[in-house]
């Protein structure tokens, strides 16, 4: 076969495999010879040799055949970038092809994944640093996050890959990053030999763009395809960024093919990420998709207690009054980061005043945070939700009717208004058609009572609360 023939074959391959595959995998091949049914090419790295032989040898052979250059197999030799290893060792200059630089054959017939070329990978891994505080030990488990936690634990144990990828999603500050770091810490302890890489999708893009600019795509690909566990945080970031998506997709597939664990997080489910290619969405859905639900009261309280314990260790002697943590868990929204910030400020304040922090001081000290959290749920919203839930008119919620089918939902709305907003009883009364604050208090008490007696009411309350806080 002549170089011309190879040129024709290449242009056919471009049509068959597409522009991206072509420039990544076909273009770098250099034709050397076709002899006795073996077509020999030189490739830049052994990783590539393996990849091409596993994924493209059939199409290449097919197109060779169509151009009267029939071969039964490919022989891909790595253009040796490091002749030192062989030459300097003083080995007899035996049976090496007389081309410079000396090609080194790799076992392309083998179907095992490529052993990475040591030299090129000695550099640092492409990951971001891990936060030492984000461990499984410091992660508080509750109903809203128990599945995500269990899945993360499972992946952190290492062992055979059972779901790939693990896809964690949920709103801001619900613990996605914490869980990913925890997995990485755990793997590093249990299997220090694994190459675990954690980074944000943004950093992935940054690296990719940098590699393009510096013409180091081969290194980039090789680096990312050589890791054992890849974690990409906030993957929604690459939506709409076409070439980054494309590259991510290839990296993803390459690792899945090698049975390497991948862990992805996003702020929403794969199917709901706008401007993300369909094929990527469907790949992301192939493994285990779990969501972190908005925190509930118990989880928030648990987290506050655990953080408060840590603070007390740091600042022995600091005290906060009984009921303060409960109050914060009740009043501060879902976002655990905000919750932590509030507690931190409270302890800083305590260390200034040097005595126990009272409930009043808490309200003072955190007024802005409390107000910001309140904005989330309004009395009006509660009334709307509750009337939808019980299928009554919104106007009846504030109207005078006293039949139980209306009065009960109204009391539930009062109860939720008292617990989910910072409105005072008179303020709530005004929003319920100008009722007196004692009426509101009565309604709240009634529901508090019923909650313990009537399962249906307890369930409804929980459901409504979740819906309102989501
Ligand atoms: P996300 O990545 O989902 O936005 P993070 O993982 O960054 O959220 O969590 C925000 C903060 O809240 C971190 O400081 C984290 O340690 C803390 N946090 C979240 N969930 C929990 C939890 N269940 N237990 C303890 N800390 C938590
Ligand atoms: Mg995060």
CSV table of C-alpha atoms and ligand atoms in Angstrom, one decimal:
chain,number,residue,atom,x,y,z
A,1,UNK,CA,0.0,0.0,0.0
A,2,UNK,CA,1.2,3.5,-0.8
A,3,UNK,CA,0.9,6.6,1.3
A,4,UNK,CA,-1.7,7.7,-1.3
A,5,UNK,CA,-3.9,4.7,-0.6
A,6,UNK,CA,-3.6,5.4,3.1
A,7,UNK,CA,-4.7,9.0,2.4
A,8,UNK,CA,-7.8,7.7,0.7
A,9,UNK,CA,-8.5,5.3,3.5
A,10,UNK,CA,-8.2,8.1,6.0
A,11,UNK,CA,-10.7,10.3,4.2
A,12,UNK,CA,-13.2,7.4,4.2
A,13,UNK,CA,-12.5,6.8,7.9
A,14,UNK,CA,-13.2,10.4,8.6
A,15,UNK,CA,-16.7,9.9,7.2
A,16,UNK,CA,-17.2,6.7,9.1
A,17,UNK,CA,-15.9,7.6,12.6
A,18,UNK,CA,-16.7,11.3,12.7
A,19,UNK,CA,-14.5,14.3,13.1
A,20,UNK,CA,-13.7,13.9,16.7
A,21,UNK,CA,-12.8,10.3,16.7
A,22,UNK,CA,-10.8,10.9,13.6
A,23,UNK,CA,-8.7,13.6,14.9
A,24,UNK,CA,-8.2,11.8,18.2
A,25,UNK,CA,-7.4,8.4,17.0
A,26,UNK,CA,-6.9,8.1,13.3
A,27,UNK,CA,-5.0,11.2,12.3
A,28,UNK,CA,-2.1,10.5,14.6
A,29,UNK,CA,-1.5,7.1,13.0
A,30,UNK,CA,1.5,7.0,10.7
A,31,UNK,CA,1.6,4.3,8.1
A,32,UNK,CA,4.8,2.3,8.1
A,33,UNK,CA,4.2,-0.8,5.9
A,34,UNK,CA,1.8,-3.5,4.8
A,35,UNK,CA,3.4,-6.9,4.6
A,36,UNK,CA,2.1,-10.4,4.7
A,37,UNK,CA,-1.3,-9.4,5.7
A,38,UNK,CA,-0.1,-7.2,8.6
A,39,UNK,CA,-0.6,-3.4,8.4
A,40,UNK,CA,1.9,-1.6,10.6
A,41,UNK,CA,1.4,1.9,11.9
A,42,UNK,CA,3.3,4.0,14.4
A,43,UNK,CA,1.3,5.7,17.2
A,44,UNK,CA,2.4,8.2,19.8
A,45,UNK,CA,1.6,6.3,22.9
A,46,UNK,CA,0.8,2.8,24.0
A,47,UNK,CA,-2.5,4.0,25.4
A,48,UNK,CA,-3.5,5.0,22.0
A,49,UNK,CA,-2.2,1.8,20.5
A,50,UNK,CA,-4.5,-0.1,22.7
A,51,UNK,CA,-7.4,2.2,22.3
A,52,UNK,CA,-7.2,2.1,18.5
A,53,UNK,CA,-6.8,-1.6,18.4
A,54,UNK,CA,-9.8,-2.2,20.6
A,55,UNK,CA,-12.1,0.3,19.1
A,56,UNK,CA,-11.1,1.0,15.5
A,57,UNK,CA,-9.2,-2.0,14.1
A,58,UNK,CA,-12.2,-3.4,12.4
A,59,UNK,CA,-13.2,-0.2,10.6
A,60,UNK,CA,-9.6,0.4,9.6
A,61,UNK,CA,-9.2,-3.1,8.3
A,62,UNK,CA,-12.5,-2.8,6.5
A,63,UNK,CA,-11.5,0.4,4.7
A,64,UNK,CA,-8.1,-1.0,3.9
A,65,UNK,CA,-9.7,-3.9,2.2
A,66,UNK,CA,-12.1,-1.7,0.2
A,67,UNK,CA,-9.0,0.1,-1.2
A,68,UNK,CA,-7.3,-3.1,-2.2
A,69,UNK,CA,-4.9,-3.1,0.7
A,70,UNK,CA,-6.2,-6.1,2.5
A,71,UNK,CA,-4.7,-7.0,5.8
A,72,UNK,CA,-5.8,-9.5,8.4
A,73,UNK,CA,-4.5,-7.5,11.3
A,74,UNK,CA,-3.1,-4.3,12.5
A,75,UNK,CA,0.3,-3.9,14.2
A,76,UNK,CA,0.6,-0.7,16.1
A,77,UNK,CA,4.0,0.3,17.3
A,78,UNK,CA,4.7,3.0,19.7
A,79,UNK,CA,7.1,5.6,18.6
A,80,UNK,CA,9.4,5.4,21.5
A,81,UNK,CA,9.7,8.8,23.3
A,82,UNK,CA,12.1,7.4,25.8
A,83,UNK,CA,14.7,5.3,24.1
A,84,UNK,CA,16.9,5.7,27.2
A,85,UNK,CA,15.3,2.9,29.1
A,86,UNK,CA,16.5,0.3,26.5
A,87,UNK,CA,19.5,1.9,25.0
A,88,UNK,CA,21.2,3.1,28.2
A,89,UNK,CA,20.7,-0.2,29.9
A,90,UNK,CA,23.3,-1.6,27.6
A,91,UNK,CA,21.2,-4.2,26.1
A,92,UNK,CA,22.4,-5.7,22.8
A,93,UNK,CA,21.0,-3.7,19.9
A,94,UNK,CA,19.0,-6.6,18.8
A,95,UNK,CA,16.2,-7.0,16.3
A,96,UNK,CA,15.1,-3.4,16.4
A,97,UNK,CA,13.5,-1.9,13.3
A,98,UNK,CA,16.0,0.5,11.7
A,99,UNK,CA,13.7,3.5,11.9
A,100,UNK,CA,14.4,6.4,14.2
A,101,UNK,CA,13.1,6.8,16.8
A,102,UNK,CA,13.0,3.1,17.5
A,103,UNK,CA,9.4,1.8,17.5
A,104,UNK,CA,8.4,-0.4,20.4
A,105,UNK,CA,5.7,-2.9,19.7
A,106,UNK,CA,2.9,-3.4,22.1
A,107,UNK,CA,0.6,-6.3,22.4
A,108,UNK,CA,-2.3,-4.9,20.5
A,109,UNK,CA,-3.9,-8.3,20.2
A,110,UNK,CA,-4.5,-8.4,24.0
A,111,UNK,CA,-7.9,-7.2,25.0
A,112,UNK,CA,-6.8,-6.0,28.4
A,113,UNK,CA,-6.8,-2.3,29.0
A,114,UNK,CA,-3.5,-0.5,28.3
A,115,UNK,CA,-1.0,-0.3,31.1
A,116,UNK,CA,-0.4,3.4,31.3
A,117,UNK,CA,3.0,4.5,30.1
A,118,UNK,CA,4.8,5.1,33.3
A,119,UNK,CA,6.8,8.2,32.3
A,120,UNK,CA,3.9,10.3,31.0
A,121,UNK,CA,1.9,9.6,34.2
A,122,UNK,CA,4.4,10.2,36.8
A,123,UNK,CA,3.2,13.8,37.0
A,124,UNK,CA,0.7,14.8,39.6
A,125,UNK,CA,-2.9,13.6,39.3
A,126,UNK,CA,-5.2,16.2,37.8
A,127,UNK,CA,-7.5,16.4,40.8
A,128,UNK,CA,-8.5,19.1,43.3
A,129,UNK,CA,-7.5,19.0,47.0
A,130,UNK,CA,-9.8,17.3,49.4
A,131,UNK,CA,-11.3,18.9,52.5
A,132,UNK,CA,-10.1,16.9,55.4
A,133,UNK,CA,-13.3,17.6,57.4
A,134,UNK,CA,-15.6,16.0,54.8
A,135,UNK,CA,-15.5,12.4,56.0
A,136,UNK,CA,-18.1,9.7,56.6
A,137,UNK,CA,-17.5,10.2,60.3
A,138,UNK,CA,-18.6,13.8,60.2
A,139,UNK,CA,-21.6,13.1,57.9
A,140,UNK,CA,-24.9,13.0,59.7
A,141,UNK,CA,-27.3,10.5,58.3
A,142,UNK,CA,-31.1,11.1,58.3
A,143,UNK,CA,-34.0,10.1,56.2
A,144,UNK,CA,-33.4,12.6,53.4
A,145,UNK,CA,-29.9,11.5,52.7
A,146,UNK,CA,-29.8,7.9,53.8
A,147,UNK,CA,-29.8,6.3,50.4
A,148,UNK,CA,-27.2,8.7,49.0
A,149,UNK,CA,-25.1,7.9,52.1
A,150,UNK,CA,-25.4,4.2,51.7
A,151,UNK,CA,-24.5,4.3,48.1
A,152,UNK,CA,-21.5,6.5,48.8
A,153,UNK,CA,-20.4,4.1,51.6
A,154,UNK,CA,-20.6,1.2,49.2
A,155,UNK,CA,-18.5,2.9,46.6
A,156,UNK,CA,-16.0,4.0,49.3
A,157,UNK,CA,-15.5,0.4,50.3
A,158,UNK,CA,-13.9,-0.2,46.9
A,159,UNK,CA,-14.2,-3.7,45.5
A,160,UNK,CA,-16.0,-4.7,42.3
A,161,UNK,CA,-17.8,-1.9,40.6
A,162,UNK,CA,-21.5,-2.5,41.0
A,163,UNK,CA,-23.1,0.7,39.7
A,164,UNK,CA,-21.4,3.0,37.3
A,165,UNK,CA,-21.7,5.8,37.5
A,166,UNK,CA,-22.9,6.7,40.9
A,167,UNK,CA,-24.9,9.9,40.2
A,168,UNK,CA,-25.6,12.1,43.3
A,169,UNK,CA,-27.9,15.0,42.9
A,170,UNK,CA,-29.7,17.6,45.1
A,171,UNK,CA,-30.0,21.2,45.9
A,172,UNK,CA,-27.2,23.5,47.1
A,173,UNK,CA,-25.6,22.7,50.5
A,174,UNK,CA,-27.2,19.3,50.9
A,175,UNK,CA,-23.9,17.4,51.2
A,176,UNK,CA,-23.0,16.2,47.6
A,177,UNK,CA,-19.4,17.5,47.8
A,178,UNK,CA,-19.1,16.2,51.4
A,179,UNK,CA,-20.0,12.7,50.3
A,180,UNK,CA,-17.7,12.7,47.3
A,181,UNK,CA,-14.8,13.8,49.4
A,182,UNK,CA,-15.7,11.2,52.0
A,183,UNK,CA,-15.6,8.5,49.3
A,184,UNK,CA,-12.2,9.7,48.2
A,185,UNK,CA,-10.8,9.7,51.8
A,186,UNK,CA,-12.2,6.2,52.4
A,187,UNK,CA,-10.7,4.8,49.2
A,188,UNK,CA,-7.3,6.4,50.0
A,189,UNK,CA,-7.3,4.6,53.4
A,190,UNK,CA,-8.5,1.3,52.1
A,191,UNK,CA,-6.8,1.1,48.8
A,192,UNK,CA,-3.9,3.6,48.7
A,193,UNK,CA,-2.7,2.2,45.4
A,194,UNK,CA,-5.8,3.5,43.6
A,195,UNK,CA,-5.5,6.6,41.5
A,196,UNK,CA,-8.5,8.6,42.8
A,197,UNK,CA,-9.2,11.9,41.2
A,198,UNK,CA,-11.8,14.4,42.4
A,199,UNK,CA,-12.4,17.6,40.6
A,200,UNK,CA,-15.2,19.9,39.7
A,201,UNK,CA,-16.7,20.0,36.2
A,202,UNK,CA,-15.4,23.5,35.9
A,203,UNK,CA,-11.8,22.4,36.7
A,204,UNK,CA,-12.2,19.6,34.1
A,205,UNK,CA,-13.1,22.2,31.5
A,206,UNK,CA,-10.3,24.5,32.5
A,207,UNK,CA,-7.8,21.6,32.1
A,208,UNK,CA,-9.3,20.7,28.8
A,209,UNK,CA,-9.1,24.2,27.4
A,210,UNK,CA,-5.6,24.5,28.7
A,211,UNK,CA,-4.6,21.2,27.0
A,212,UNK,CA,-6.1,22.4,23.7
A,213,UNK,CA,-4.2,25.7,24.0
A,214,UNK,CA,-0.9,24.0,24.8
A,215,UNK,CA,-1.5,21.3,22.3
A,216,UNK,CA,-1.3,18.6,24.9
A,217,UNK,CA,-4.5,16.8,24.2
A,218,UNK,CA,-2.7,13.4,24.2
A,219,UNK,CA,-1.4,14.0,27.6
A,220,UNK,CA,-4.7,15.2,28.8
A,221,UNK,CA,-6.5,12.2,27.5
A,222,UNK,CA,-4.0,9.8,28.8
A,223,UNK,CA,-4.0,11.3,32.2
A,224,UNK,CA,-7.7,11.2,32.6
A,225,UNK,CA,-8.0,7.7,31.1
A,226,UNK,CA,-5.5,6.4,33.5
A,227,UNK,CA,-7.3,7.0,36.8
A,228,UNK,CA,-9.0,4.3,38.7
A,229,UNK,CA,-11.8,6.4,40.2
A,230,UNK,CA,-12.9,9.6,38.7
A,231,UNK,CA,-15.2,12.0,40.5
A,232,UNK,CA,-16.6,15.0,38.8
A,233,UNK,CA,-18.6,17.5,40.9
A,234,UNK,CA,-21.3,19.8,39.7
A,235,UNK,CA,-21.5,18.4,36.2
A,236,UNK,CA,-24.3,20.7,35.3
A,237,UNK,CA,-21.6,23.2,34.7
A,238,UNK,CA,-20.6,21.7,31.4
A,239,UNK,CA,-24.1,21.8,30.0
A,240,UNK,CA,-24.1,23.9,26.8
A,241,UNK,CA,-20.3,23.8,26.6
A,242,UNK,CA,-20.1,21.6,23.6
A,243,UNK,CA,-16.5,20.6,23.2
A,244,UNK,CA,-16.0,20.1,26.9
A,245,UNK,CA,-19.1,17.9,27.0
A,246,UNK,CA,-17.8,15.9,24.1
A,247,UNK,CA,-14.4,15.3,25.8
A,248,UNK,CA,-16.1,14.5,29.1
A,249,UNK,CA,-18.2,11.9,27.2
A,250,UNK,CA,-15.2,10.2,25.8
A,251,UNK,CA,-13.4,10.2,29.1
A,252,UNK,CA,-16.4,8.8,30.7
A,253,UNK,CA,-16.9,6.0,28.2
A,254,UNK,CA,-13.2,5.1,28.2
A,255,UNK,CA,-13.3,4.7,32.0
A,256,UNK,CA,-16.6,2.8,32.0
A,257,UNK,CA,-15.2,0.5,29.4
A,258,UNK,CA,-12.2,-0.2,31.6
A,259,UNK,CA,-14.6,-0.9,34.5
A,260,UNK,CA,-13.3,2.1,36.5
A,261,UNK,CA,-15.6,3.7,39.0
A,262,UNK,CA,-17.1,7.1,38.2
A,263,UNK,CA,-18.9,9.3,40.6
A,264,UNK,CA,-20.8,12.4,39.4
A,265,UNK,CA,-22.8,15.0,41.2
A,266,UNK,CA,-25.2,17.7,39.9
A,267,UNK,CA,-27.8,20.0,41.2
A,268,UNK,CA,-30.5,18.1,39.4
A,269,UNK,CA,-31.3,14.8,37.8
A,270,UNK,CA,-29.5,13.9,34.6
A,271,UNK,CA,-32.7,14.1,32.6
A,272,UNK,CA,-33.3,17.6,33.8
A,273,UNK,CA,-30.0,19.2,33.0
A,274,UNK,CA,-30.7,21.6,30.2
A,275,UNK,CA,-28.3,21.7,27.2
A,276,UNK,CA,-26.7,18.5,28.1
A,277,UNK,CA,-26.5,16.1,25.1
A,278,UNK,CA,-29.0,13.3,25.1
A,279,UNK,CA,-26.4,10.6,24.8
A,280,UNK,CA,-24.6,12.0,27.9
A,281,UNK,CA,-27.8,12.1,29.8
A,282,UNK,CA,-28.5,8.5,29.0
A,283,UNK,CA,-25.0,7.4,29.9
A,284,UNK,CA,-25.3,9.2,33.2
A,285,UNK,CA,-28.6,7.4,33.9
A,286,UNK,CA,-27.0,4.0,33.4
A,287,UNK,CA,-25.7,3.5,36.9
A,288,UNK,CA,-27.3,4.4,40.2
A,289,UNK,CA,-29.0,7.8,40.4
A,290,UNK,CA,-29.8,8.9,43.9
A,291,UNK,CA,-30.9,12.3,45.2
A,292,UNK,CA,-30.3,14.1,48.4
A,293,UNK,CA,-33.7,15.4,49.6
A,294,UNK,CA,-34.1,18.7,51.3
A,295,UNK,CA,-33.2,18.3,54.9
A,296,UNK,CA,-35.9,17.8,57.5
A,297,UNK,CA,-36.1,19.0,61.0
A,298,UNK,CA,-34.5,15.9,62.6
A,299,UNK,CA,-31.6,15.9,60.2
A,300,UNK,CA,-31.0,19.6,60.7
A,301,UNK,CA,-31.0,19.1,64.5
A,302,UNK,CA,-28.7,16.2,64.2
A,303,UNK,CA,-26.2,18.2,62.1
A,304,UNK,CA,-26.4,21.1,64.5
A,305,UNK,CA,-25.7,18.9,67.5
A,306,UNK,CA,-22.8,17.2,65.9
A,307,UNK,CA,-21.3,20.5,64.8
A,308,UNK,CA,-21.9,22.0,68.2
A,309,UNK,CA,-20.0,19.1,69.8
A,310,UNK,CA,-17.1,19.9,67.5
A,311,UNK,CA,-17.2,23.6,68.5
A,312,UNK,CA,-17.3,22.7,72.2
A,313,UNK,CA,-14.2,20.7,71.7
A,314,UNK,CA,-12.5,23.7,70.1
A,315,UNK,CA,-13.8,26.2,72.6
A,316,UNK,CA,-14.3,24.4,75.9
A,317,UNK,CA,-16.6,26.2,78.3
A,318,UNK,CA,-18.8,27.8,75.6
A,319,UNK,CA,-22.5,27.2,76.3
A,320,UNK,CA,-25.7,27.8,74.4
A,321,UNK,CA,-29.0,27.7,76.1
A,322,UNK,CA,-31.3,24.8,75.9
A,323,UNK,CA,-33.7,25.0,73.0
A,324,UNK,CA,-31.4,27.1,70.8
A,325,UNK,CA,-30.4,24.3,68.5
A,326,UNK,CA,-34.0,23.2,68.2
A,327,UNK,CA,-34.9,26.7,67.4
A,328,UNK,CA,-32.3,27.0,64.6
A,329,UNK,CA,-33.3,23.6,63.2
A,330,UNK,CA,-36.8,24.7,63.0
A,331,UNK,CA,-36.2,28.1,61.5
A,332,UNK,CA,-33.2,27.9,59.3
A,333,UNK,CA,-33.8,26.5,55.8
A,334,UNK,CA,-32.6,23.4,54.1
A,335,UNK,CA,-29.1,24.5,53.2
A,336,UNK,CA,-26.7,22.9,55.6
A,337,UNK,CA,-24.0,25.5,54.7
A,338,UNK,CA,-26.3,28.3,56.0
A,339,UNK,CA,-27.0,26.2,59.1
A,340,UNK,CA,-23.3,25.8,59.8
A,341,UNK,CA,-22.6,29.4,59.2
A,342,UNK,CA,-25.2,30.4,61.8
A,343,UNK,CA,-23.8,28.1,64.4
A,344,UNK,CA,-20.3,29.3,63.7
A,345,UNK,CA,-21.3,32.9,64.2
A,346,UNK,CA,-23.1,31.9,67.4
A,347,UNK,CA,-20.0,30.4,68.8
A,348,UNK,CA,-17.9,33.3,67.8
A,349,UNK,CA,-20.3,35.5,69.6
A,350,UNK,CA,-20.3,33.3,72.6
A,351,UNK,CA,-16.5,33.5,72.8
A,352,UNK,CA,-16.8,37.3,72.8
A,353,UNK,CA,-19.4,37.6,75.5
A,354,UNK,CA,-17.9,34.7,77.5
A,355,UNK,CA,-21.1,33.3,78.9
A,356,UNK,CA,-24.0,31.2,77.9
A,357,UNK,CA,-25.9,32.4,74.8
A,358,UNK,CA,-29.5,32.9,75.4
A,359,UNK,CA,-32.4,32.4,73.0
A,360,UNK,CA,-32.8,36.2,72.8
A,361,UNK,CA,-29.1,36.8,71.9
A,362,UNK,CA,-29.4,34.1,69.3
A,363,UNK,CA,-32.3,35.8,67.7
A,364,UNK,CA,-30.4,39.1,67.7
A,365,UNK,CA,-27.1,37.7,66.5
A,366,UNK,CA,-28.7,35.8,63.7
A,367,UNK,CA,-31.5,38.2,62.7
A,368,UNK,CA,-30.4,38.5,59.1
A,369,UNK,CA,-30.0,34.8,58.6
A,370,UNK,CA,-33.4,34.1,60.2
A,371,UNK,CA,-35.0,36.7,58.0
A,372,UNK,CA,-33.4,35.4,54.9
A,373,UNK,CA,-34.6,31.9,55.7
A,374,UNK,CA,-38.1,33.1,56.3
A,375,UNK,CA,-38.4,34.5,52.9
A,376,UNK,CA,-38.6,31.0,51.6
A,377,UNK,CA,-42.0,30.2,53.0
A,378,UNK,CA,-44.8,32.7,53.3
A,379,UNK,CA,-48.2,32.3,55.1
A,380,UNK,CA,-49.8,32.8,51.7
A,381,UNK,CA,-47.9,30.0,50.2
A,382,UNK,CA,-48.8,27.7,53.1
A,383,UNK,CA,-52.5,28.6,52.7
A,384,UNK,CA,-52.3,27.8,49.0
A,385,UNK,CA,-50.5,24.5,49.5
A,386,UNK,CA,-52.8,23.3,52.3
A,387,UNK,CA,-55.9,24.2,50.4
A,388,UNK,CA,-54.7,22.3,47.3
A,389,UNK,CA,-53.8,19.4,49.5
A,390,UNK,CA,-57.3,19.2,51.1
A,391,UNK,CA,-59.0,20.3,48.0
A,392,UNK,CA,-60.7,23.3,49.5
A,393,UNK,CA,-61.0,26.8,48.1
A,394,UNK,CA,-58.3,29.3,49.1
A,395,UNK,CA,-61.0,31.8,49.9
A,396,UNK,CA,-62.4,29.3,52.5
A,397,UNK,CA,-59.0,29.2,54.2
A,398,UNK,CA,-59.5,32.8,55.3
A,399,UNK,CA,-63.3,32.9,55.3
A,400,UNK,CA,-65.6,32.3,58.2
A,401,UNK,CA,-66.9,28.7,57.5
A,402,UNK,CA,-66.6,26.5,60.5
A,403,UNK,CA,-67.4,23.0,59.2
A,404,UNK,CA,-64.7,20.6,60.1
A,405,UNK,CA,-63.7,19.8,56.5
A,406,UNK,CA,-62.6,23.4,56.2
A,407,UNK,CA,-61.7,24.3,59.8
A,408,UNK,CA,-59.2,21.5,60.1
A,409,UNK,CA,-57.1,22.4,57.1
A,410,UNK,CA,-57.2,26.0,58.2
A,411,UNK,CA,-55.8,25.0,61.6
A,412,UNK,CA,-53.1,23.0,59.8
A,413,UNK,CA,-52.2,26.0,57.8
A,414,UNK,CA,-52.0,28.0,61.1
A,415,UNK,CA,-49.8,25.4,62.6
A,416,UNK,CA,-47.5,25.4,59.7
A,417,UNK,CA,-47.4,29.2,59.5
A,418,UNK,CA,-46.4,29.3,63.2
A,419,UNK,CA,-43.6,26.7,62.6
A,420,UNK,CA,-42.3,27.5,59.2
A,421,UNK,CA,-42.3,31.3,59.3
A,422,UNK,CA,-41.2,33.9,61.8
A,423,UNK,CA,-44.5,35.7,61.8
A,424,UNK,CA,-46.0,36.4,65.2
A,425,UNK,CA,-49.4,35.1,66.1
A,426,UNK,CA,-51.2,38.5,65.5
A,427,UNK,CA,-49.5,38.7,62.2
A,428,UNK,CA,-50.6,35.3,61.2
A,429,UNK,CA,-54.1,36.2,62.5
A,430,UNK,CA,-54.3,39.1,60.1
A,431,UNK,CA,-53.4,36.8,57.2
A,432,UNK,CA,-56.2,34.5,58.2
A,433,UNK,CA,-59.0,37.0,57.5
A,434,UNK,CA,-58.3,39.2,60.5
A,435,UNK,CA,-58.6,36.5,63.2
A,436,UNK,CA,-57.6,37.1,66.7
A,437,UNK,CA,-54.2,35.8,67.9
A,438,UNK,CA,-55.9,33.6,70.4
A,439,UNK,CA,-57.8,31.8,67.6
A,440,UNK,CA,-54.5,31.1,65.9
A,441,UNK,CA,-53.0,29.9,69.2
A,442,UNK,CA,-55.9,27.6,69.7
A,443,UNK,CA,-55.6,26.2,66.1
A,444,UNK,CA,-51.8,25.6,66.6
A,445,UNK,CA,-52.5,23.8,69.9
A,446,UNK,CA,-55.2,21.7,68.4
A,447,UNK,CA,-52.9,20.4,65.7
A,448,UNK,CA,-50.1,19.8,68.1
A,449,UNK,CA,-52.5,17.6,70.0
A,450,UNK,CA,-53.9,15.8,67.0
A,451,UNK,CA,-50.4,15.2,65.5
A,452,UNK,CA,-49.7,12.7,68.3
A,453,UNK,CA,-53.1,11.0,68.0
A,454,UNK,CA,-53.8,10.9,64.3
A,455,UNK,CA,-51.4,9.3,62.0
A,456,UNK,CA,-53.0,10.7,58.9
A,457,UNK,CA,-52.5,14.2,60.2
A,458,UNK,CA,-49.0,13.6,61.2
A,459,UNK,CA,-48.3,12.3,57.7
A,460,UNK,CA,-50.0,15.2,56.0
A,461,UNK,CA,-48.0,17.6,58.1
A,462,UNK,CA,-44.7,16.0,57.2
A,463,UNK,CA,-45.6,15.9,53.5
A,464,UNK,CA,-46.7,19.5,53.5
A,465,UNK,CA,-43.6,20.6,55.3
A,466,UNK,CA,-41.4,18.9,52.8
A,467,UNK,CA,-43.2,20.3,49.9
A,468,UNK,CA,-43.1,23.8,51.4
A,469,UNK,CA,-39.4,23.6,52.3
A,470,UNK,CA,-38.3,22.1,49.0
B,1,LIG,P1,-23.3,20.6,48.1
B,1,LIG,O1,-22.0,20.1,47.5
B,1,LIG,O2,-24.4,19.6,48.0
B,1,LIG,O3,-23.7,22.0,47.7
B,1,LIG,P2,-21.7,20.4,50.5
B,1,LIG,O4,-21.3,19.0,50.5
B,1,LIG,O5,-20.7,21.4,50.1
B,1,LIG,O6,-23.0,20.7,49.7
B,1,LIG,O7,-22.2,20.7,52.0
B,1,LIG,C1,-22.3,22.0,52.5
B,1,LIG,C2,-21.9,22.0,53.9
B,1,LIG,O8,-22.8,21.3,54.8
B,1,LIG,C3,-20.5,21.4,54.1
B,1,LIG,O9,-19.8,22.1,55.1
B,1,LIG,C4,-20.9,20.0,54.7
B,1,LIG,O10,-19.9,19.5,55.5
B,1,LIG,C5,-22.2,20.2,55.4
B,1,LIG,N1,-23.1,19.1,55.4
B,1,LIG,C6,-24.0,18.8,54.4
B,1,LIG,N2,-24.7,17.7,54.7
B,1,LIG,C7,-24.2,17.3,55.9
B,1,LIG,C8,-24.5,16.2,56.7
B,1,LIG,N3,-25.5,15.3,56.4
B,1,LIG,N4,-23.8,16.0,57.9
B,1,LIG,C9,-22.8,16.9,58.2
B,1,LIG,N5,-22.5,18.0,57.5
B,1,LIG,C10,-23.2,18.2,56.3
B,2,LIG,MG1,-20.8,21.0,46.1
